[in-house]
Short mmCIF file of C-alpha atoms and ligand atoms in Angstrom, two decimals:
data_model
loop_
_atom_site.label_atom_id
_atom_site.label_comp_id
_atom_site.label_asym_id
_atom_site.label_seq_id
_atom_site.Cartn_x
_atom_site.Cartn_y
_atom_site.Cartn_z
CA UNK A 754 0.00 0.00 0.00
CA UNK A 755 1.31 3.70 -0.85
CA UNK A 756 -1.58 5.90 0.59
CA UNK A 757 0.19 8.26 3.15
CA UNK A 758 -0.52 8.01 6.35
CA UNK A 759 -0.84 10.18 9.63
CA UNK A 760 1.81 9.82 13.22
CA UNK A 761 0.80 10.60 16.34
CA UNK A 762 3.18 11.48 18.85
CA UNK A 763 2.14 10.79 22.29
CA UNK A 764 3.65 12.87 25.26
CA UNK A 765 2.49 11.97 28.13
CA UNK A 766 3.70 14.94 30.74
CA UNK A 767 1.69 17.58 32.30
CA UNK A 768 2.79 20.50 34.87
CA UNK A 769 0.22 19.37 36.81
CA UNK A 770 -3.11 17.36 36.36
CA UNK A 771 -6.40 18.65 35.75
CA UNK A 772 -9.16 17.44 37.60
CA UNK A 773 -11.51 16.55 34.86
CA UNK A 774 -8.69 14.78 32.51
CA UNK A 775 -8.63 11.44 32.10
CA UNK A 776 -5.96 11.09 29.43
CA UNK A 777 -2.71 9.26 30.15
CA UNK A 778 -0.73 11.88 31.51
CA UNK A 779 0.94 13.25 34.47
CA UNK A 780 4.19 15.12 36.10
CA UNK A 781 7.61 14.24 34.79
CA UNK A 782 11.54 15.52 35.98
CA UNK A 783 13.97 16.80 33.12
CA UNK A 784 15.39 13.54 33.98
CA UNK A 785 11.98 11.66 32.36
CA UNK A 786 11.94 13.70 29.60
CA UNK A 787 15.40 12.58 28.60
CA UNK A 788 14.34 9.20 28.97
CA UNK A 789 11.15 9.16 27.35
CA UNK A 790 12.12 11.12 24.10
CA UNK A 791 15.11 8.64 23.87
CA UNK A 792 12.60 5.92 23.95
CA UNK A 793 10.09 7.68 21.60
CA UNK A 794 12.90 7.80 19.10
CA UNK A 795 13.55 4.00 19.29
CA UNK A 796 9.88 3.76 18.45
CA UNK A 797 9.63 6.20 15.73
CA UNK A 798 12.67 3.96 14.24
CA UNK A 799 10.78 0.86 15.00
CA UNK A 800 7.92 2.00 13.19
CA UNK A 801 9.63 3.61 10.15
CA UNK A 802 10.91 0.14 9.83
CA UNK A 803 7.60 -1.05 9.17
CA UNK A 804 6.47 0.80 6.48
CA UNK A 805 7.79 3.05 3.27
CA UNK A 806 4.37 4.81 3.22
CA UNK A 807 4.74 8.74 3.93
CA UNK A 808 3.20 11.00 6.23
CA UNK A 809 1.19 13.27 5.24
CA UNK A 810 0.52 14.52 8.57
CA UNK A 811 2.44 14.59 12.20
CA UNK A 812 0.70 15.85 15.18
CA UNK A 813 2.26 15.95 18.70
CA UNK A 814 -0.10 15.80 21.34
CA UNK A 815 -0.74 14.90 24.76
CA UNK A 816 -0.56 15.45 27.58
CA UNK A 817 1.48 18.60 27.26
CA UNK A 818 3.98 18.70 24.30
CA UNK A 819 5.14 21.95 24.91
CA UNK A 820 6.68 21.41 28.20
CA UNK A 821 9.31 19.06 26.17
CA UNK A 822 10.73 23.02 25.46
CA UNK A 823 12.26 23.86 21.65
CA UNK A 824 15.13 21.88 21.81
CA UNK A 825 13.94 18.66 22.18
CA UNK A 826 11.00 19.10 19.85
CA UNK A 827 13.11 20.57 17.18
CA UNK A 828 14.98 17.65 17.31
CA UNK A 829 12.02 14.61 17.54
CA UNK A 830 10.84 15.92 14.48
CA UNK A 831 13.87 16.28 12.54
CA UNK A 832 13.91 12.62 14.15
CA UNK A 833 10.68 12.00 12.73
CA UNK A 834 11.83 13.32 9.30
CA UNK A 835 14.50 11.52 8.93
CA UNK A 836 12.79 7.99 10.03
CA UNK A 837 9.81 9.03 7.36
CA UNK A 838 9.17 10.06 4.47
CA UNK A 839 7.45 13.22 5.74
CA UNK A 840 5.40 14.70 2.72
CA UNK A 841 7.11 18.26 1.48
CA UNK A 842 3.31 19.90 2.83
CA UNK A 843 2.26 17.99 5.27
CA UNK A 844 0.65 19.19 8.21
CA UNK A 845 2.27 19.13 11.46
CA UNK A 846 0.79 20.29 14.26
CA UNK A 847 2.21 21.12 18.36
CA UNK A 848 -0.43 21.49 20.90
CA UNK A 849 1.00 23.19 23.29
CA UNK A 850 -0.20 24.30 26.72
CA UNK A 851 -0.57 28.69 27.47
CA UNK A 852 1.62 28.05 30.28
CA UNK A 853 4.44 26.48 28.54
CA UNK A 854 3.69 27.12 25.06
CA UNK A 855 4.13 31.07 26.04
CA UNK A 856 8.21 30.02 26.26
CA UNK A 857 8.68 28.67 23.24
CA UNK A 858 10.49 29.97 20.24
CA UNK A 859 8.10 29.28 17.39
CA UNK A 860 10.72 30.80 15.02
CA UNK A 861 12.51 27.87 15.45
CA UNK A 862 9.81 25.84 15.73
CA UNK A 863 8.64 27.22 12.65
CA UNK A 864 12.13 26.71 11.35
CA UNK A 865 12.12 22.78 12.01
CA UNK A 866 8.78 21.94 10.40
CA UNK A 867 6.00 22.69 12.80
CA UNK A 868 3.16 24.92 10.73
CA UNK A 869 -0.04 24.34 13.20
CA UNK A 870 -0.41 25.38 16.64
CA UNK A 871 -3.08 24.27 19.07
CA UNK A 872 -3.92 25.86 21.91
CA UNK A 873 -5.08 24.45 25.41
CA UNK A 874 -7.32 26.83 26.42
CA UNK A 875 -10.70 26.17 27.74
CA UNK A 876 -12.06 29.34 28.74
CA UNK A 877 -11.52 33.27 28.79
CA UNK A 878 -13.69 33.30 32.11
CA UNK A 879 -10.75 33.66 35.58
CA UNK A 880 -13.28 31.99 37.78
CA UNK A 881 -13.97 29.01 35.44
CA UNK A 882 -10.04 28.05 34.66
CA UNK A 883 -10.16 28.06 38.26
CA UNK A 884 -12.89 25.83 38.56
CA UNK A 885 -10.90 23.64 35.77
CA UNK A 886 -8.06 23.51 37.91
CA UNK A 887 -5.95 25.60 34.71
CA UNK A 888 -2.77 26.72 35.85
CA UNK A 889 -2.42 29.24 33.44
CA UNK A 890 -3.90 32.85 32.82
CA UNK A 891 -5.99 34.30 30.14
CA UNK A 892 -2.67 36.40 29.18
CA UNK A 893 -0.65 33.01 29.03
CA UNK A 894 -2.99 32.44 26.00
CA UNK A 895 -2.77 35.49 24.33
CA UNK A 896 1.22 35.47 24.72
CA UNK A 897 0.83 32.12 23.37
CA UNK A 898 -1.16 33.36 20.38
CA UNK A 899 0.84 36.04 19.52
CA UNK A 900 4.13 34.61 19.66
CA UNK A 901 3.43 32.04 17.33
CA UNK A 902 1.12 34.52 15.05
CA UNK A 903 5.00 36.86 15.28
CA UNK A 904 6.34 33.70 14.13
CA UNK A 905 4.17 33.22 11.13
CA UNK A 906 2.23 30.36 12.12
CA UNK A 907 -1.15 31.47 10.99
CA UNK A 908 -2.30 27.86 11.27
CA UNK A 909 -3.83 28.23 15.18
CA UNK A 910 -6.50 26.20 17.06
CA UNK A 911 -7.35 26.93 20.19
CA UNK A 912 -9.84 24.70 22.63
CA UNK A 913 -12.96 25.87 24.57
CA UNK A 914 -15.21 23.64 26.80
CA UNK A 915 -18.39 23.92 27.63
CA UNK A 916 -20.46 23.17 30.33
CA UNK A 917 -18.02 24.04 32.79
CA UNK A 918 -18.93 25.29 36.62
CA UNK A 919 -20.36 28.85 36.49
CA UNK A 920 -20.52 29.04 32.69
CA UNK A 921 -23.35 30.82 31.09
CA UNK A 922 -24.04 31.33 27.72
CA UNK A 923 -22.43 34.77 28.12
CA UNK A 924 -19.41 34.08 29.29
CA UNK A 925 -19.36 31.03 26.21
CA UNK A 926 -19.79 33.73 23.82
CA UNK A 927 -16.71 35.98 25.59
CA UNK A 928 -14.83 33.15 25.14
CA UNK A 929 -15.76 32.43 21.12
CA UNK A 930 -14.88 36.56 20.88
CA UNK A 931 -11.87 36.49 22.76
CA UNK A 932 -10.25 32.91 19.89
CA UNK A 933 -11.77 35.68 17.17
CA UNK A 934 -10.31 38.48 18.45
CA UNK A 935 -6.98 37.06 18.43
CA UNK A 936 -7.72 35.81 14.85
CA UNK A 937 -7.44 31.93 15.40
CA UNK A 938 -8.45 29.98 12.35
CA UNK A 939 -10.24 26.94 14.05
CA UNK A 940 -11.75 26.20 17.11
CA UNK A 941 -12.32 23.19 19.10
CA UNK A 942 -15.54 23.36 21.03
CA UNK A 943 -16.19 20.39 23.32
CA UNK A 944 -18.60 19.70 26.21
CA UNK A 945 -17.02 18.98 29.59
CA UNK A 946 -17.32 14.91 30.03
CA UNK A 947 -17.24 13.27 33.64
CA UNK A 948 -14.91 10.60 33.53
CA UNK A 949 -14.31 7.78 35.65
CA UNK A 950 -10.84 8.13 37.43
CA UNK A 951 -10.70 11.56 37.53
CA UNK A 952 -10.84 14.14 40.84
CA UNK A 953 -14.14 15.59 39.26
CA UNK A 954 -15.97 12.23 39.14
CA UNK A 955 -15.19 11.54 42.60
CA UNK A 956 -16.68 15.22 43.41
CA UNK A 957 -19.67 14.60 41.14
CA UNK A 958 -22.23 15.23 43.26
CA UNK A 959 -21.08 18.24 44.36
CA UNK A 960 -20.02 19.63 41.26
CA UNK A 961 -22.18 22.71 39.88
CA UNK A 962 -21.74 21.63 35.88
CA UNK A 963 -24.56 22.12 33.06
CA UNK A 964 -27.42 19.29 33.12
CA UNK A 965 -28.20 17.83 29.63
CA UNK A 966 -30.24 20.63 28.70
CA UNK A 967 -27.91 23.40 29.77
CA UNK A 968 -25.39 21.16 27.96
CA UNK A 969 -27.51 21.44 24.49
CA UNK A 970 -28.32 24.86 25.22
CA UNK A 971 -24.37 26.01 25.29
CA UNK A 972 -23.82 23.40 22.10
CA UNK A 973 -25.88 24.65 19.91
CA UNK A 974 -25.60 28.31 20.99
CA UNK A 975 -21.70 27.89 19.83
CA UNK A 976 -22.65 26.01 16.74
CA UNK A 977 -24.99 29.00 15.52
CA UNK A 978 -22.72 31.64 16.81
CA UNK A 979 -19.29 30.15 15.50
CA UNK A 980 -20.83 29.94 12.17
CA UNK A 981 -22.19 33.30 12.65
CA UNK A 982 -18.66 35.22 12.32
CA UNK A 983 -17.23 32.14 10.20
CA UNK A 984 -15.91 29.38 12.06
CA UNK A 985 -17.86 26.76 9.79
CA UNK A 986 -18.74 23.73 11.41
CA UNK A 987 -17.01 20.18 10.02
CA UNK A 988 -17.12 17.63 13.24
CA UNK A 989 -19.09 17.24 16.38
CA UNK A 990 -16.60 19.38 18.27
CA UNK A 991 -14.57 21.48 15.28
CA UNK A 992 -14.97 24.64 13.63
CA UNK A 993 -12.55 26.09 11.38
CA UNK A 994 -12.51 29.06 8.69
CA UNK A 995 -12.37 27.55 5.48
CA UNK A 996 -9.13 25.97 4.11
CA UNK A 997 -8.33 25.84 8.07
CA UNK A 998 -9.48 22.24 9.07
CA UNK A 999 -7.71 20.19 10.70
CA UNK A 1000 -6.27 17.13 8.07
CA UNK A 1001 -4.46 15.26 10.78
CA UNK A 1002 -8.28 14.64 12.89
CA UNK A 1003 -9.64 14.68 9.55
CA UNK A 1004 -8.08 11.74 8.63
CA UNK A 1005 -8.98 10.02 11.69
CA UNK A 1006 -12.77 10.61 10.96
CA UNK A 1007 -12.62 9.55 7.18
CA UNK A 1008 -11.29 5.80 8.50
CA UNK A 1009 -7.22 6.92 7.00
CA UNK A 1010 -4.35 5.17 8.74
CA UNK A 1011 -2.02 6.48 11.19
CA UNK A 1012 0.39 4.95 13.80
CA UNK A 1013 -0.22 6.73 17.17
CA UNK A 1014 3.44 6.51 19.24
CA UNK A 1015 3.66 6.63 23.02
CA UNK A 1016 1.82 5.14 25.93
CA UNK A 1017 -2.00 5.04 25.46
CA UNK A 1018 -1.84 5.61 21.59
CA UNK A 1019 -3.90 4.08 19.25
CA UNK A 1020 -3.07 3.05 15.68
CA UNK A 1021 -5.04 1.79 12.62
CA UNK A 1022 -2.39 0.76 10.08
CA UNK A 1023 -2.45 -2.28 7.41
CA UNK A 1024 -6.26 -2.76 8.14
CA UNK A 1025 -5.74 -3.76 11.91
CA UNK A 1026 -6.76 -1.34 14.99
CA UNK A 1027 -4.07 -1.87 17.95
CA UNK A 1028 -3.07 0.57 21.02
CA UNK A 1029 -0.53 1.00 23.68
CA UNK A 1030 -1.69 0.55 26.95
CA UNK A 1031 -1.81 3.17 29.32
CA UNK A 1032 1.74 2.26 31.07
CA UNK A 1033 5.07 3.45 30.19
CA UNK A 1034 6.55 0.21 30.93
CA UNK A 1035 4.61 -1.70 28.33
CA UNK A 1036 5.48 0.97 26.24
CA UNK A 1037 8.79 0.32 26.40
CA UNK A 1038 8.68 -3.28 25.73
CA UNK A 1039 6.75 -2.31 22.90
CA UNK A 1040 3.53 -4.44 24.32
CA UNK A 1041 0.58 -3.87 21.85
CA UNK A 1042 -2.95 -4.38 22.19
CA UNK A 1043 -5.24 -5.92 19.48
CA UNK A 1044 -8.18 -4.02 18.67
CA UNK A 1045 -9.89 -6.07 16.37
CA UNK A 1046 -10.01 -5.04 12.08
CA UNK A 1047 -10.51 -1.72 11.37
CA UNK A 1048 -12.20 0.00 8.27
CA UNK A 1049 -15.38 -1.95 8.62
CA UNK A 1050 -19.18 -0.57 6.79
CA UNK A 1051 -19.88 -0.15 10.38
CA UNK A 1052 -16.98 1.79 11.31
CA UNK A 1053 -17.08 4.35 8.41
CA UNK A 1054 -20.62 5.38 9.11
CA UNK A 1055 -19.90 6.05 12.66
CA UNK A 1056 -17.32 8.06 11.89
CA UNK A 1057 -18.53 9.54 8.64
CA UNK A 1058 -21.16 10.72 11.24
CA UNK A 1059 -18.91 12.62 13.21
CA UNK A 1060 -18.33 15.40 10.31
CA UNK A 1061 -21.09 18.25 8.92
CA UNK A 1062 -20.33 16.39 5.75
CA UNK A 1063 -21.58 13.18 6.76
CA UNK A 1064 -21.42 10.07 4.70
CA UNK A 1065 -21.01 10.76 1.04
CA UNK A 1066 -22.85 8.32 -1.38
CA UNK A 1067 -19.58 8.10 -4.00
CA UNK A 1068 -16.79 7.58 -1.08
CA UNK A 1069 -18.83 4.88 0.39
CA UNK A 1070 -19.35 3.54 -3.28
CA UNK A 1071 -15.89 4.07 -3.75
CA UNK A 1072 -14.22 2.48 -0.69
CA UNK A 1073 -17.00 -0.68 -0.54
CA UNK A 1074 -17.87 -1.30 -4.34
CA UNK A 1075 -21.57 -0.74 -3.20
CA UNK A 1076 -24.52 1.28 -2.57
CA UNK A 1077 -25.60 2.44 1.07
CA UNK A 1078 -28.35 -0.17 1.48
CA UNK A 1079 -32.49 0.47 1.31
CA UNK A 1080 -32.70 -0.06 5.01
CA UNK A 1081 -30.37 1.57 5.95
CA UNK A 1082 -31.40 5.24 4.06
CA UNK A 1083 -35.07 4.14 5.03
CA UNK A 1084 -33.82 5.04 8.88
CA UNK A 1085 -32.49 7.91 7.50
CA UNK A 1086 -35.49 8.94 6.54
CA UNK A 1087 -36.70 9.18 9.67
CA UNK A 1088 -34.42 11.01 11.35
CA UNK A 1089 -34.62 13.77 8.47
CA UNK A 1090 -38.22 13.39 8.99
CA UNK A 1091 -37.26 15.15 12.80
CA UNK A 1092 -34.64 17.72 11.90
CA UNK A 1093 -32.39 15.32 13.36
CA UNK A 1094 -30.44 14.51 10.25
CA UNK A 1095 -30.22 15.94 6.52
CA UNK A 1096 -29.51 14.22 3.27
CA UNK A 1097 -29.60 15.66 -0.23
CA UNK A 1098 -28.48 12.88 -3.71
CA UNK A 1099 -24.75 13.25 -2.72
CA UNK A 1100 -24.57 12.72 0.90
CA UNK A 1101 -26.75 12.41 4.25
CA UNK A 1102 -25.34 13.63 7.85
CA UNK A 1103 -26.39 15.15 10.93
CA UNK A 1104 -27.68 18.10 11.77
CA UNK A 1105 -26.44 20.61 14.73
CA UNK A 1106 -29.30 19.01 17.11
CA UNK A 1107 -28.91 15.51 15.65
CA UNK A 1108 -24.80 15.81 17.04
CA UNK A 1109 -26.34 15.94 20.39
CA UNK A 1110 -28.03 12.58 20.01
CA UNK A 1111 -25.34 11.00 17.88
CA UNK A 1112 -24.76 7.93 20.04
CA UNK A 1113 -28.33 6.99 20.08
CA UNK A 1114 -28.73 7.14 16.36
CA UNK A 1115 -25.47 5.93 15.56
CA UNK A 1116 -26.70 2.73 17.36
CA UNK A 1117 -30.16 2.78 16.02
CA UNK A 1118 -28.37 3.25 12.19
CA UNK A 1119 -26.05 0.10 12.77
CA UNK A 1120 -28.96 -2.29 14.54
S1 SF4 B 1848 -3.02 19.97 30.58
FE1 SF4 B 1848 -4.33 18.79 29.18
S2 SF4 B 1848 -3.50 16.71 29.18
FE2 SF4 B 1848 -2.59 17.79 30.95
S3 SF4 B 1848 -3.89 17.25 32.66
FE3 SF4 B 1848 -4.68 19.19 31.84
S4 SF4 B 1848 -6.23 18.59 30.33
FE4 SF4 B 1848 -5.01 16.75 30.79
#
């Protein structure tokens, strides 16, 4: 196979951990970073061994990549590029934390490869980064922003949540002005989940967050209102201006490959889904986790269903040598029948309300 193919680079350190995140992450000495970019090399080797296909995007995220510093991710990506064949445009993205990603130098970050920026930010509300246990300001952000912008990375996300303690629709919308004003080109929008494992699910029942309906309220408040001064919707969660999306997620959604590196990453490459585990130890012996076939009928509609675009009749005609069957569209039907999904002769999706319900009709679609 020659199709390109994205790599994720896991890095698994934070400053400090927030109380509502349950990714695999958590405080690290100079002395671990050493260690663990050393090892993240041996696996970027390993995996370049593997395959001749190039990447056509590279996206480190985490976790906090930024707290790595320049140096070190200057030189894992001129790692990565000379392991891979990385494509001469490809996308490749930092996230980086306002706290840490405020002392970078995205000239030379710039200089080495990196062309999109993504932004941890959450909110432009004090009292509800406190609430979210953020440990950095509102003018850690902007810095952020602007520093990179000074740079000439034009290509900048930045994430907001919603449903956060104390948040109103107000303070939602100060937050949508405050991306715009800075003149990010996408936005990442998601609603505030209570995990298992984390310090907010064990203070769930004293937590003050939105209820479903507060939750839909806030949703599809930012839907309209993004699209409103052009952040176009294209997923569940992402809104960018056009030409702005992100490829790297993109790909993820329209069933691509990608090898995902580093402890609790998950890869879909030469048809087969497979994941580290959530231990740096098994990561370092290189234990992998089988996770079944990937690429199924079933799989592509669920996550065809995750973008504005939906599931187009020709890719799925395309990819399966088939049409979408009679049953299937008749369920369709329905759901267009209740503003809870479109469809036009090229494609059928949800709509803004329908994203709220996904999971139920995702599973009513595939029974
Ligand atoms: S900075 Fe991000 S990855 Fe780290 S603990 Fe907070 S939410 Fe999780």
């Amino acid at each position: 196979m020659t199709d390109s193919l994205g790599l994720y680079l896991h890095i698994p350190f934070c400053k400090s951990k927030c109380p509502y995140c349950d990714f695999f992450s958590g405080k690290g000495s100079e002395t671990d970073y050493v260690a663990y970019c050393a090892e993240l090399k041996n696996k970027i080797y390993y995996w370049s061994k593997r395959t001749d296909r190039p990447a056509s995007t590279v996206y480190f995220g985490g976790g906090t990549p930024s707290i790595l510093g320049t140096e070190r991710l200057c030189d894992l990506l001129q790692y990565v590029k000379t392991c891979f064949s990385v494509e001469p445009h490809a996308e490749i993205t930092l996230e980086v934390n306002p706290d840490s990603g405020r002392h970078l130098d995205f000239s030379a970050l710039k200089e080495a490869g990196f062309n999109r920026v993504s932004v941890g930010f959450q909110t432009a509300a004090e009292r509800e980064l406190k609430a979210l246990g953020r440990i950095h300001s509102i003018d850690d952000a902007r810095l952020t922003v602007q520093r990179a912008q000074d740079a000439g990375i034009d290509n900048l996300s930045m994430d907001l949540m919603m449903g956060i303690p104390f948040q109103t629709i107000d303070s939602l919308k100060s937050s949508i002005d405050f991306c715009a004003s800075l003149g990010v080109k996408h936005i990442s929008s998601y609603l505030l989940k209570i995990e298992k494992g984390t310090r907010f699910y064990e203070q769930r029942d004293s937590l003050h967050v939105a209820d479903d309906d507060e939750q839909a309220d806030l949703y599809l408040f930012a839907v309209d209102y993004l699209e409103s001064i052009g952040y176009r919707q294209y997923e569940i969660s992402n809104f960018a201006f056009e030409g702005f999306e992100s490829c790297h997620n993109s790909a993820y959604w329209q069933c691509r490959e990608y090898i995902g590196i580093g402890p609790s990453a998950h890869s879909f490459f030469e048809g087969k889904r497979f994941f580290y585990g959530r231990s740096m130890q098994d990561f370092i012996a290189n234990i992998l986790h089988d996770d079944g076939d990937g690429g199924s009928e079933e799989e592509y509609l669920m996550l065809a269903l995750r973008l504005k675009s939906g599931l187009r009749f020709s890719d799925y005609r395309a990819r399966f040598q088939k049409e979408v069957s009679p049953l299937l569209l008749r369920k369709v039907n329905k759901y267009v029948g209740s503003g809870l999904m479109e469809r036009d002769p090229q494609h059928f999706g949800l709509t803004a309300r329908g994203f709220l319900v996904s999971n139920t009709i995702i599973s009513d679609l595939l029974s």
